[in-house]
Amino acid sequence: MTELLSNHVAGRWQAGTGAGTALLDPVLGTELVRVDATGLDLAEAFAFARETGGAALRALSYKQRADLLAAVGQVLQAHRDTYYEIATANSGTVKNDSAVDIDGGLFTLAQYAKLGQGLGERRHLVDGDAARLGKDPLFQSQHVRVPTRGVALFINAFNFPSWGLWEKAAPALLSGVPVIVKPATAWLTQRMVKDVIDAGVLPPGSLSVICGSSKGLLDQLQPFDVVSFTGSAETAALIRSHPAITSRSVRVNIEADSLNSALLLPGAASDAVDLLVKEVAREMTVKSGQKCTAIRRVLVPQAQAAEIGAAITARLAKTTVGNPRNESVRMGALVSREQLQSVREGLQLLQSQAQVLHDGATHTLVDADPAVACCVGPTLLGLKDAAASDAASVVHAHEVFGPVATLVPYRDAEHAFALARRGEGSLVTSLYGSDAGALACAALELADSHGRVHIITPDVGALHTGHGNVMPQSLHGGPGRAGGGEELGGLRALNFYHRLAAIQASTAVLARLEPASAA
Amino acid sequence: MTELLSNHVAGRWQAGTGAGTALLDPVLGTELVRVDATGLDLAEAFAFARETGGAALRALSYKQRADLLAAVGQVLQAHRDTYYEIATANSGTVKNDSAVDIDGGLFTLAQYAKLGQGLGERRHLVDGDAARLGKDPLFQSQHVRVPTRGVALFINAFNFPSWGLWEKAAPALLSGVPVIVKPATAWLTQRMVKDVIDAGVLPPGSLSVICGSSKGLLDQLQPFDVVSFTGSAETAALIRSHPAITSRSVRVNIEADSLNSALLLPGAASDAVDLLVKEVAREMTVKSGQKCTAIRRVLVPQAQAAEIGAAITARLAKTTVGNPRNESVRMGALVSREQLQSVREGLQLLQSQAQVLHDGATHTLVDADPAVACCVGPTLLGLKDAAASDAASVVHAHEVFGPVATLVPYRDAEHAFALARRGEGSLVTSLYGSDAGALACAALELADSHGRVHIITPDVGALHTGHGNVMPQSLHGGPGRAGGGEELGGLRALNFYHRLAAIQASTAVLARLEPASAA
C-alpha cells in the first residue's frame, strides 16, 4: 500500500478512516500516494480555523502578516527540488511546465509579501477620502475595509496544485483570513502545506488542507466565510446553488470555463504575425494546454488564415511529446486518463464543425507507452472561412482542456470583436498588431467581456509576460462563462477577504480611526 | 373599473392582457389603480433595452449621461406634488415620510448628476495606476472599468417606490447601462417612469417599467446583465438559485432582512442617552418602521435599561397614528393588510421572548377605521436582563417590518458587540457616546458585520444625517442576513455596472487608452 496523505485540520494532522483514493503517475500509470478525508470532524475543523486561526491573524498588522508570507516563501524555497519531483510524478509535466506552477506560486507569494509591507502597521484599510454629508464639514463619511470574520475555503483545480493555492492564500492570509484548501491534485498541495505547518511559521488554524472528497465542506460555511472555486462550470453551478450561498450570503468567487482568444488585428505587419504564431504554439503546448488561460481560438483575417495555419502547424510538428523525464521531451502528459478521454471526446465534438490542420495523434510518444501514458500531441483545427466562424457554435462554447486550438477566420475588425465575444465572457484575449491607437481601441472594445487584454506589439515581443501567464499585478478572472470572479490584481485581491463599511461620524471620531487607535 | 397601469417595454407603452391586480389605499381601503404584465413579450423587452438602450447610453460620455440624470431630476421636480398625492393614497404615509422616499430619490439623482459631471468626457474609468510587469518599464498593466454590455434588472420593494428606483437607476444610467424596473408598489414608480419617458429626456430603451408579476423576468437574463433585488431573504434565495445566476454568472446584488441596532456605549453621559432615546423613537415611527435600515434592537447597559425604556416609551406614547390626511397625525399606515398581519404575527413571535414596554395597540387611530386601515401604533419590547439578551434567539433573527423595536440589555462592551453581531450581518448600527477613541474602536469592531456605522455624539446631535437615512455618499448594504449587497457609496456604486479588466501592453499602447483615443 502507498502512503495515505494526512489532512491538517483543527490544528493537527488527521488521517481519513477510509481506504483512500490512489493518485497515479500519468505517464507510468503507477500508484503514488492515497488521499482520504473520511471521518474528519468538519465542524471542528471550520470552527478552529474561524476562531483560533482568524483571531490570531486579525491580531496582526498587515506588515506582520506580510512577514508571515515571506517566511512561508522561505520554507517553500528550501524544499523546491522535492516539489519538482512531485510535479513530474503526479502531474507529468516537464521542468518548464512545473516551474509555471511551482515558481509561479513562489513569485506570487513574494509579490504579496512586498505589497503587504507597504500597508504597514495598520489593521484596517482606508478606502478613499472622507466625504461631507452636508454643508457643515463636522459630520462626514469615511469608508474602511476590515477583514471578514470567517474562513476562506478554496476548492481548487488539478492543474495548479501550487500556484492555485498560493495565488489565493497570499491575499487571504495578508487580509487576516484563515485558509482551508481542498485541492484536486492533492499531493503537491498537501506537501507544501505540510512543510509550512511543520516549520511552524504560521499561527495555528491559519492554514488547513483537506485531501479527498469535498463532500460536506459547503455545509460548514457561515455568513462571514468566503469560498473560492476553480474548476468546471457544472460544479460552479452546484456551489452557487448551495444554501450557504443562496441563503447565508456567503461570498463566492468562481473561475470556470473560458474560450480565450488570440486576435491578429487587420493589416498587421509580418513581425506581428510572427509573434502571434509563436505565442499560439507556445500557449497550446505549455502544461499540455491545461491552463485556464490558454488560447483556444485564434482569430485571424480570412485572407491570412491559410498562411498562419501553416506556420503554427510547422511549429507544432516539432513538439516532442512524452515522458517528462526524457530531456528531449518538450511536452509531458495530461493529468489523468479521464482528462485524456475528455480531450479526445472534445476533439471529436470540435471536428463536427472544424477541419484538422495538424493532428496531435501523429506525434510518436517519446519514452512512454500509449496504452498507459496520458500523453497526446497538440492539435490545430481550422474553420474554412468567416461564414464558418459564425456557424461554429461548438468552437465558441466548448473548451477542450488540452493542447488544442482552432483557427477562426474573420471578415473585419467588428466581426473579430463579435467572434471574441461569442465566448460569452473569457479570462483573457491577446491582441497582435503594431498600430497603438487601433490596439487601444480594440482593448477597450473587448474589456467588458474579458478580465484581461494582453497586447503583444513588436516593441515588447521579447519582454511581454505571455498571453497565459497570470501576473499578480493584474486581475485574473472573467465575466459570464469564465465565472465572473476577480482574483489578484495587486491589492485589489484583498477586497474579497475584506468587508467594506461606511463610518459616518464627527471629524473628531473619524480622526481616531487612524492606525494609532487600532493599536 | 380603475385605471390599468401600462408597462413601458421595447420602447412603447403596452397594457397587460389580464384583468389586473388592484392596488388599494391602505387607510381607506379603496381601489386606486390596477397593474398587469400578462402577455408582454419579455424577450423583445430585454433585447430592446440591451441593444437599443445600451448602445445609445454607451455612446455617451459620463458627463453626457450625468446631464441626462439632471434632466430626469428636472422632469420629476415638475411633478412633485402629484407624487406626494400618490404616496399618500398608495403608501398611506404622512408628508414627512413621503419626503424620505420622493425627495430622497431626487436628492440621490442630483448627487449622481454632480458626481458624473466630474468624470468628464470619457467613456471608461481608469482604475489605479499602471503597474510594471517586470524590470523593464516598457510593458505594464493598467486596470480599466468599462460599462457591462447588458441590462440592469431591478426587482424592488414596496417601501421605497421612488428612492428605491432612483438610488439604483442613477448609478446604472450614469454607467451607461439600461434599466428595467419591476416595482412592488407600482403606481408611484410607474408614474415617475411615465413622466420621464413622456418628456423624452432619455434615449429609447434606457428605462423600462414592468408592473405586476415578476414571472419570467429572470429567464431573460444573459451573462452580461445584472440584477439588483431588494426584499425578503426567501425571495433572495430563489433569485440566487435561478440558472441565470448559477450558470450564466449574472451579477446579483441583494438587500434583504436586517436586524439593525442602536448601541449606547458603556459610561455614556446623559446627553448621549438623550440622543439615543430621540433617535430610537424617531426611527421606530418614520415610515411606520417600514425601512430596511430602521432600528430593531436597542443595546444598552443593563443598569440603564429601565430608565431608557421609560424614556423611549414616553416619546412613543405621544405619537399620533392614523389617516395621513389629518394634520395632527404623525404616523400613517403600513402599506397593506398583509403587512399589518405580518407585523402582528411578528410581534407575537417576539413576545415569546420579550416583554411589552409600550403597546402600540393602545393607540387610538385618528380619522381611520381600525377594521379597514392598515394602521398600528409603535410597540417597544424589552428583555429583562443581559442573560435574557443572550437567550432571545428570535429577537436577533426575526425582523418585524413595522414600528417595533426591542430593548436589549448588555453586560459590557464586548457583550454588546457580540449581541450586535448576533444579527449575522446588518445594514447599519448606530453608536452613541462621547469618547471619540472608544467610539472609533467600536466602529472598527462592528465594521465587518455592518455596511454602515453611524456615530451620534453630542457635537453632531443637531446635524448628523440620521441612523436610518441612506446617504448616496455612503455604502448601503450589509453582509450575511442583510444580503451581502453593496449599493451607493458615491462612485463606488458604478462598479456593479462596470466590468474590471487589466490591459497589459507597452507604454505606447497604454498611452492611447486616454480619453482622446476613445472619442
PDB file of C-alpha atoms in Angstrom, chain A residues 4 30 32 83 112 131 162 176 190 198-199 215 259 289 296 299 324 370 381 398 404 415 464 495 498:
ATOM      1  CA  LEU A   4      -2.026   7.709   2.897  1.00  0.00           C
ATOM      2  CA  THR A  30       1.963   3.671 -11.150  1.00  0.00           C
ATOM      3  CA  LEU A  32       1.978   7.261  -5.924  1.00  0.00           C
ATOM      4  CA  TYR A  83       8.177  19.901  -5.383  1.00  0.00           C
ATOM      5  CA  TYR A 112       2.070  39.891  -1.820  1.00  0.00           C
ATOM      6  CA  ALA A 131     -16.944  62.759   2.169  1.00  0.00           C
ATOM      7  CA  SER A 162       0.999  25.097  -6.106  1.00  0.00           C
ATOM      8  CA  GLY A 176      -6.109  38.240   8.109  1.00  0.00           C
ATOM      9  CA  GLN A 190      -0.512  18.732   0.760  1.00  0.00           C
ATOM     10  CA  ASP A 198       5.984  21.665  10.209  1.00  0.00           C
ATOM     11  CA  ALA A 199       8.132  24.797  10.054  1.00  0.00           C
ATOM     12  CA  LYS A 215     -18.357  16.295   0.491  1.00  0.00           C
ATOM     13  CA  LEU A 259     -12.767  30.153 -24.573  1.00  0.00           C
ATOM     14  CA  GLY A 289      -2.729  23.148 -22.798  1.00  0.00           C
ATOM     15  CA  ARG A 296      -8.485  28.163 -27.571  1.00  0.00           C
ATOM     16  CA  LEU A 299      -8.903  34.940 -34.731  1.00  0.00           C
ATOM     17  CA  PRO A 324       8.950  14.405 -18.977  1.00  0.00           C
ATOM     18  CA  PRO A 370       0.484   4.980 -25.445  1.00  0.00           C
ATOM     19  CA  LEU A 381      -8.177  22.811 -36.022  1.00  0.00           C
ATOM     20  CA  HIS A 398     -16.833  24.066 -25.705  1.00  0.00           C
ATOM     21  CA  VAL A 404      -5.992  22.076 -28.790  1.00  0.00           C
ATOM     22  CA  HIS A 415     -16.525  40.736 -36.957  1.00  0.00           C
ATOM     23  CA  HIS A 464       5.980  40.744 -22.627  1.00  0.00           C
ATOM     24  CA  ASN A 495     -11.195  43.205  -1.250  1.00  0.00           C
ATOM     25  CA  HIS A 498     -12.493  42.287   3.498  1.00  0.00           C
TER      26      HIS A 498
END
